[in-house]
mmCIF file of C-alpha atoms in Angstrom:
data_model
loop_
_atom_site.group_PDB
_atom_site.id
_atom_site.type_symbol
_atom_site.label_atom_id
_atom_site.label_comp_id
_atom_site.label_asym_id
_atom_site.label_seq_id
_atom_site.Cartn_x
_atom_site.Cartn_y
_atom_site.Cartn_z
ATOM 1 C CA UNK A 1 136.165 125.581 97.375
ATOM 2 C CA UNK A 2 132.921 126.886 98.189
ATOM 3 C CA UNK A 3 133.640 127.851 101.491
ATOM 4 C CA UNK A 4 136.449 129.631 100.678
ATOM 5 C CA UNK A 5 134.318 131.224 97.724
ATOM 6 C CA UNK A 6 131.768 132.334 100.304
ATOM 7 C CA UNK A 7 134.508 133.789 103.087
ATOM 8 C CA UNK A 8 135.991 135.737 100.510
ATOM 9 C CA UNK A 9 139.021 132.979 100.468
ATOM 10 C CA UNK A 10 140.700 132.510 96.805
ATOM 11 C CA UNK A 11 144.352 132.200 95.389
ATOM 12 C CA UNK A 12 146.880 134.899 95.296
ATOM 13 C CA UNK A 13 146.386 136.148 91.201
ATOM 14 C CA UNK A 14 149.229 138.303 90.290
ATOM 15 C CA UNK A 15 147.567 140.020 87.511
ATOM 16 C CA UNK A 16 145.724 141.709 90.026
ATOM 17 C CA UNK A 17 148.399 142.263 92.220
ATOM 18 C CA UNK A 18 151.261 143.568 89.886
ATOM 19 C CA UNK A 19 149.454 147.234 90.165
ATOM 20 C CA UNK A 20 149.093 147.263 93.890
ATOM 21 C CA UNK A 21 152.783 145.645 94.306
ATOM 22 C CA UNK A 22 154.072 147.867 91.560
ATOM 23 C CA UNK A 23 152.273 151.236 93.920
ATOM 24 C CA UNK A 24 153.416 149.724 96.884
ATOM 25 C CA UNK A 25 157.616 149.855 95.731
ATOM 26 C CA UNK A 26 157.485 152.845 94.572
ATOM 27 C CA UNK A 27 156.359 154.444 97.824
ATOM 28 C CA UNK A 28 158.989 152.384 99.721
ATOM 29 C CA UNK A 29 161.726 153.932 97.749
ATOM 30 C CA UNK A 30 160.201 157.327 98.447
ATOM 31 C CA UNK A 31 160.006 157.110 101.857
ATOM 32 C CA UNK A 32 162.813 155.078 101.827
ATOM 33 C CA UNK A 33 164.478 158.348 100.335
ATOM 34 C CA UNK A 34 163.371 160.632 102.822
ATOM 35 C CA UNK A 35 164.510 158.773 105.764
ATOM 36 C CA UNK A 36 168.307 157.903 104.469
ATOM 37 C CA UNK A 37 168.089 162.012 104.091
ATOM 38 C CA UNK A 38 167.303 162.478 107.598
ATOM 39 C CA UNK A 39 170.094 159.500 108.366
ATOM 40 C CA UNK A 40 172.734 161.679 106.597
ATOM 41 C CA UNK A 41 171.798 164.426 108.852
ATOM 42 C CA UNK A 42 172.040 162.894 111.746
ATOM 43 C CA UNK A 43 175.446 161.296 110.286
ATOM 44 C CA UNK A 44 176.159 164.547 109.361
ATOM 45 C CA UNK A 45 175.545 166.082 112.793
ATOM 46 C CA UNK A 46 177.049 163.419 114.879
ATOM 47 C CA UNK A 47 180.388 164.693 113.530
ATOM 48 C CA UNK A 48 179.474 168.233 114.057
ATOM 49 C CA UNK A 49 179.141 168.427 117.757
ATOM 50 C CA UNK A 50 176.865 166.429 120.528
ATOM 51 C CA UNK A 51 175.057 169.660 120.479
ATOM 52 C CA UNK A 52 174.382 170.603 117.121
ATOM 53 C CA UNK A 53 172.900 166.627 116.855
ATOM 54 C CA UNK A 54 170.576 166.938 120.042
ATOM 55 C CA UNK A 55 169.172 170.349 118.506
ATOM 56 C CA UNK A 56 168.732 168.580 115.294
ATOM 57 C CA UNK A 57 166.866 165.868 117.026
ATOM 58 C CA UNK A 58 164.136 168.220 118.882
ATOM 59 C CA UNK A 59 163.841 169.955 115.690
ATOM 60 C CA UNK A 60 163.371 166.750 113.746
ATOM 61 C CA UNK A 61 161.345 164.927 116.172
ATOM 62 C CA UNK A 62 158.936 168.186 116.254
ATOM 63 C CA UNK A 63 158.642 167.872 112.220
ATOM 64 C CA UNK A 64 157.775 164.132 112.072
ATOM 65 C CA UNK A 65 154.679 164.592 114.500
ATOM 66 C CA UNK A 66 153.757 167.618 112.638
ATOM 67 C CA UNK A 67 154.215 165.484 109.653
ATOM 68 C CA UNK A 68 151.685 163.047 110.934
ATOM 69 C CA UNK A 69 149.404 165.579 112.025
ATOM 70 C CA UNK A 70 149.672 167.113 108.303
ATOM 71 C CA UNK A 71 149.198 163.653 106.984
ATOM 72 C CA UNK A 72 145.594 163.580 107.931
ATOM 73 C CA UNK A 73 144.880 165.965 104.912
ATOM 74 C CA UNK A 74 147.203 163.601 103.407
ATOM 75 C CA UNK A 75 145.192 160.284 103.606
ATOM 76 C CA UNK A 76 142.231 161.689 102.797
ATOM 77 C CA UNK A 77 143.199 163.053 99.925
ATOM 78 C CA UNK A 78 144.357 159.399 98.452
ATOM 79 C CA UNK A 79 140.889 158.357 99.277
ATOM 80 C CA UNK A 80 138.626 161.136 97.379
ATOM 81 C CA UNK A 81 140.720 161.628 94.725
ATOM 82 C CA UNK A 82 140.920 158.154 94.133
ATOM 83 C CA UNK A 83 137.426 157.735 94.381
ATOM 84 C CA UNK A 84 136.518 161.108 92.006
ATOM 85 C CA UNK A 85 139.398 159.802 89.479
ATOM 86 C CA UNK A 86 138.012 156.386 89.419
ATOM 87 C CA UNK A 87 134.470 157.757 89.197
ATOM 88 C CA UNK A 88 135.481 159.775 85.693
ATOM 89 C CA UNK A 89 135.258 162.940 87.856
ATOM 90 C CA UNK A 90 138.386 164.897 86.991
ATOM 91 C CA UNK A 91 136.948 168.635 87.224
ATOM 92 C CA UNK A 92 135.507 167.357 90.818
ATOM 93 C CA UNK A 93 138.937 165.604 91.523
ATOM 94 C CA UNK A 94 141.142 169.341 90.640
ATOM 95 C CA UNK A 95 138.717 171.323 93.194
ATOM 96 C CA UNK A 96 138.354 168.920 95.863
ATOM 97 C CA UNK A 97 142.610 168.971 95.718
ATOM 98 C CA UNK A 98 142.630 172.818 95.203
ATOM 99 C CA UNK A 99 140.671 173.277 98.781
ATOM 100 C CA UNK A 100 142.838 169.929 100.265
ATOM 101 C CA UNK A 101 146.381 171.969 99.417
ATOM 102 C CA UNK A 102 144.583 175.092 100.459
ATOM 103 C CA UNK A 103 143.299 173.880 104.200
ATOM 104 C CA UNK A 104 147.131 172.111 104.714
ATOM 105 C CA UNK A 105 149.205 174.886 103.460
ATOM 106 C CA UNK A 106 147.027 177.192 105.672
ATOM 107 C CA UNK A 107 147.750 174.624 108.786
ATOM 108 C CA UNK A 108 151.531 174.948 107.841
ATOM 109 C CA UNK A 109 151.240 178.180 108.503
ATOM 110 C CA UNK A 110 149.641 177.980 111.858
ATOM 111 C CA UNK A 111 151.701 175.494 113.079
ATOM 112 C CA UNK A 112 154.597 177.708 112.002
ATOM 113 C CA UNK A 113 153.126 180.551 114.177
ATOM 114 C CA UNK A 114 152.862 178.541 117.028
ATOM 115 C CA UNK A 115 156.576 177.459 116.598
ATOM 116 C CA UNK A 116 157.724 180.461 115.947
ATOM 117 C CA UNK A 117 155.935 181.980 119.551
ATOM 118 C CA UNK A 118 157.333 179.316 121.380
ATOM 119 C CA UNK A 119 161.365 179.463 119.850
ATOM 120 C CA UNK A 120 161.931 180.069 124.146
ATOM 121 C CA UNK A 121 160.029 177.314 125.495
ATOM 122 C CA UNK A 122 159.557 174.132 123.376
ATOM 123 C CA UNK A 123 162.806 173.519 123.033
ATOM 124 C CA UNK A 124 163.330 173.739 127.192
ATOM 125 C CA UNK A 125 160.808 171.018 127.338
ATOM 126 C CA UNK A 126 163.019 168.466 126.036
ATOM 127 C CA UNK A 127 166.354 170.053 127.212
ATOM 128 C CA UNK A 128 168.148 172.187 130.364
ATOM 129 C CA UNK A 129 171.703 172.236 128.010
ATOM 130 C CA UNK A 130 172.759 175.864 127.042
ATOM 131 C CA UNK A 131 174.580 174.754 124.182
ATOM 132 C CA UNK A 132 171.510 172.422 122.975
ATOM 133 C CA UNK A 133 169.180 175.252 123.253
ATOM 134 C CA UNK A 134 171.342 177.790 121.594
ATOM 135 C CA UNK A 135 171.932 175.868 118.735
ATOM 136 C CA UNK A 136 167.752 175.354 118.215
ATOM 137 C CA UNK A 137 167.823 178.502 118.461
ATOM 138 C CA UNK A 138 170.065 179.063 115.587
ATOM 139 C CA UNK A 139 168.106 176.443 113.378
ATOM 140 C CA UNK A 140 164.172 177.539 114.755
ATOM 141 C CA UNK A 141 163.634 180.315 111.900
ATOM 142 C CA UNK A 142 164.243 177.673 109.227
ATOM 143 C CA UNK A 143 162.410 174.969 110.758
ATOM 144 C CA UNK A 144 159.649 177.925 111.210
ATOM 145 C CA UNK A 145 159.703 178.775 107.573
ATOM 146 C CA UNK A 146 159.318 174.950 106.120
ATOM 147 C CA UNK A 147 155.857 174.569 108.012
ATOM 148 C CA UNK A 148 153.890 176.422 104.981
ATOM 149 C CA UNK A 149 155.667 174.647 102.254
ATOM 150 C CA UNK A 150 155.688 171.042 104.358
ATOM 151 C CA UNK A 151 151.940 171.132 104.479
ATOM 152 C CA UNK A 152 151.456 172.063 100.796
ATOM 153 C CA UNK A 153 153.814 169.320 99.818
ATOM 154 C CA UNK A 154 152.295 166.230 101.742
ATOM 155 C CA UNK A 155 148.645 167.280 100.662
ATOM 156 C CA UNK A 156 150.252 166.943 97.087
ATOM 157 C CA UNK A 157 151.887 163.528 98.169
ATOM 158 C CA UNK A 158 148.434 162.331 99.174
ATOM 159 C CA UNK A 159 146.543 164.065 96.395
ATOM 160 C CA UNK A 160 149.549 161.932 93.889
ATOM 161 C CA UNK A 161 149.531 158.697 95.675
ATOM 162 C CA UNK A 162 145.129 158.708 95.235
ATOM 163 C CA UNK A 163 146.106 159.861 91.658
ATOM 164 C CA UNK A 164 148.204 156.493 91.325
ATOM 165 C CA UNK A 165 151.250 158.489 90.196
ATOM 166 C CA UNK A 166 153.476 157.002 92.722
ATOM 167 C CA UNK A 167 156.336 156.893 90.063
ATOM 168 C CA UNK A 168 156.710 160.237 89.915
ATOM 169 C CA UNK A 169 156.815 160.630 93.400
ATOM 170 C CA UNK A 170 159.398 158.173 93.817
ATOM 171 C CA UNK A 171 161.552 159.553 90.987
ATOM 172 C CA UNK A 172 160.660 163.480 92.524
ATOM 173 C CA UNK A 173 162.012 161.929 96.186
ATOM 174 C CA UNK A 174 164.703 160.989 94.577
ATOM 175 C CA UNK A 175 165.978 164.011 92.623
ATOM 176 C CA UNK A 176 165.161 166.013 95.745
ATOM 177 C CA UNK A 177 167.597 163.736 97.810
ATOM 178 C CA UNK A 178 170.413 164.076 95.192
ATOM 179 C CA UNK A 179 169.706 167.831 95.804
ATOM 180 C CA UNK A 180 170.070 167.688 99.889
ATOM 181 C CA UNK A 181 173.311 165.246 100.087
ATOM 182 C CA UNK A 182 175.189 167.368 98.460
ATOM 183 C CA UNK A 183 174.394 170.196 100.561
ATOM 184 C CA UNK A 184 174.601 168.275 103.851
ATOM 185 C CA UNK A 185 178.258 167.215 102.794
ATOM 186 C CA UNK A 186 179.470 170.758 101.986
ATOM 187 C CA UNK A 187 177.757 171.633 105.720
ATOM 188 C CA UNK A 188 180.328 169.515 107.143
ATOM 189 C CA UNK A 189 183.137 170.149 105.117
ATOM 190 C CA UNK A 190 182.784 174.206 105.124
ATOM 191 C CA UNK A 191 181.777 174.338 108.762
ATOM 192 C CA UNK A 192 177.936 175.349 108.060
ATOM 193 C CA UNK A 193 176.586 173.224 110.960
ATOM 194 C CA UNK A 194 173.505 172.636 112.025
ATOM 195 C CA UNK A 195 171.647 175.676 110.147
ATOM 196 C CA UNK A 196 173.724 174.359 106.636
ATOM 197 C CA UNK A 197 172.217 171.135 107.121
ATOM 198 C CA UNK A 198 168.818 172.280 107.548
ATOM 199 C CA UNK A 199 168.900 174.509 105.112
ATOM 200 C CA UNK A 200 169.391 171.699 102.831
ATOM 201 C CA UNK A 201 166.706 169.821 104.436
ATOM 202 C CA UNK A 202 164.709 172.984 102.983
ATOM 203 C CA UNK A 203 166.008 172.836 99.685
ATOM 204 C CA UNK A 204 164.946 169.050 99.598
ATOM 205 C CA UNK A 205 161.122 170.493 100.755
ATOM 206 C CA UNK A 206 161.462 172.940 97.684
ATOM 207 C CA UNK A 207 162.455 170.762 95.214
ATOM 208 C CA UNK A 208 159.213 168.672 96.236
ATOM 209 C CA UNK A 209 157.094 171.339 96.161
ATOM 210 C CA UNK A 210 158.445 172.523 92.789
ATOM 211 C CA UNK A 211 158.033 168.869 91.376
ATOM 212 C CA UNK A 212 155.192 167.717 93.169
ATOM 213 C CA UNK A 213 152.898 171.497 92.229
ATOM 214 C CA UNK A 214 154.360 171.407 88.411
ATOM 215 C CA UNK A 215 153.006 168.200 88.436
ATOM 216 C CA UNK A 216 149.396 168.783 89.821
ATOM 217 C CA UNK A 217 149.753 172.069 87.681
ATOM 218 C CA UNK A 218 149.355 169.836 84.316
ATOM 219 C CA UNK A 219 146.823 167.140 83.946
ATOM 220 C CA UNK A 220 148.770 164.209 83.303
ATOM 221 C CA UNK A 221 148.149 163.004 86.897
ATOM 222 C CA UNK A 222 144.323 163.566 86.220
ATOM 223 C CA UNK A 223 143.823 160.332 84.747
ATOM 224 C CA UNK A 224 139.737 158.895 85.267
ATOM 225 C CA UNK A 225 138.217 155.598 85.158
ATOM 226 C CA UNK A 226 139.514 152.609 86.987
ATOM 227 C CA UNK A 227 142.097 150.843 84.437
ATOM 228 C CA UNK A 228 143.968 154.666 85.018
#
């Protein structure tokens, strides 16, 4: 027993772990949300037309690496928050989140420049299809427009999840997906396509950001010390 004192070794305790198992569902279900969204797009698409579904693939492919990219603002966000919270520091926690929304929404935006220059090209680089490229064409000026609003939201997820208020993410997720699915449904049914799906794909993002910013607007997220 001393030896596994000394390397740190000791029995599973569940009081300890009901918090971090308790954070840890409640961010499965969220991004457990977000990615049956995406499936009922694709679903959604596959029924549509081969080329409506390979347009929403370049387009979706494009904002899950921009995602990551985004979710380096993200992470550290969890970790200084977290640490300021824990510390007692809520005035400190607000500002350092104020400049952390700030710096992502502002790389949104660039990223949505960039995009929005190359509407002709990137989408050539992953297809020679007329059809393909028409129809990312048709889609590219909402894609475009979510890149602001995207990098707002996910340095609110990571400003949230530092926060510990993973339940309300989960539950926020959630109400934003029982916004999109309807959407995406009536897409296929009333011959909207590609840009009706996507367009609920933006209505999910604004529902987040709606949620997520009244959220960080109060201060019931703002809780210090390290039983909060």
């Amino acid at each position: 027993m001393a030896v596994q004192a000394r390397a740190g070794l000791e029995r599973p305790q569940w009081a300890r772990m009901r918090r971090l198992t308790r954070i840890g569902g409640d961010i499965a279900v969220r991004t457990s949300a977000l990615l049956a969204s995406f499936l009922v797009a694709s679903a959604v698409l596959a029924r549509v037309g081969a080329a409506s579904l390979g347009a929403h693939q370049i387009a979706f492919q494009l904002w899950t690496f921009l995602a990551l990219v985004l979710d380096a603002v993200a992470i550290a966000g969890q970790v200084m928050i977290g640490r300021m919270l824990g510390a007692g520091d809520a005035v400190g926690a607000r500002a350092a989140a104020v400049r952390m929304i700030g710096w992502s929404t502002v790389l949104g935006v660039v990223f949505g420049a960039v995009l929005l220059a190359l509407q002709d090209v990137i989408p050539r680089l992953f297809t020679d299809d007329p059809a393909v490229i028409e129809r990312a064409h048709a889609v590219w000026p909402l894609f475009v427009a979510m890149m602001p609003a995207n990098g707002a939201v996910f340095a609110l997820d990571g400003i949230l999840i530092g926060a510990g208020d993973t339940r309300f993410l989960m539950w926020g997720m959630l109400a934003a997906g029982a916004v999109y699915v309807p959407i995406a449904l009536l897409a296929l049914g009333q011959g909207w396509g590609i840009v009706g799906v996507w367009s609920g794909l933006a209505a999910l993002i604004a529902v987040r950001l709606l949620t997520c910013g009244g959220r960080f607007i109060g201060s019931r997220w703002a809780l210090t010390g390290a039983p909060a």
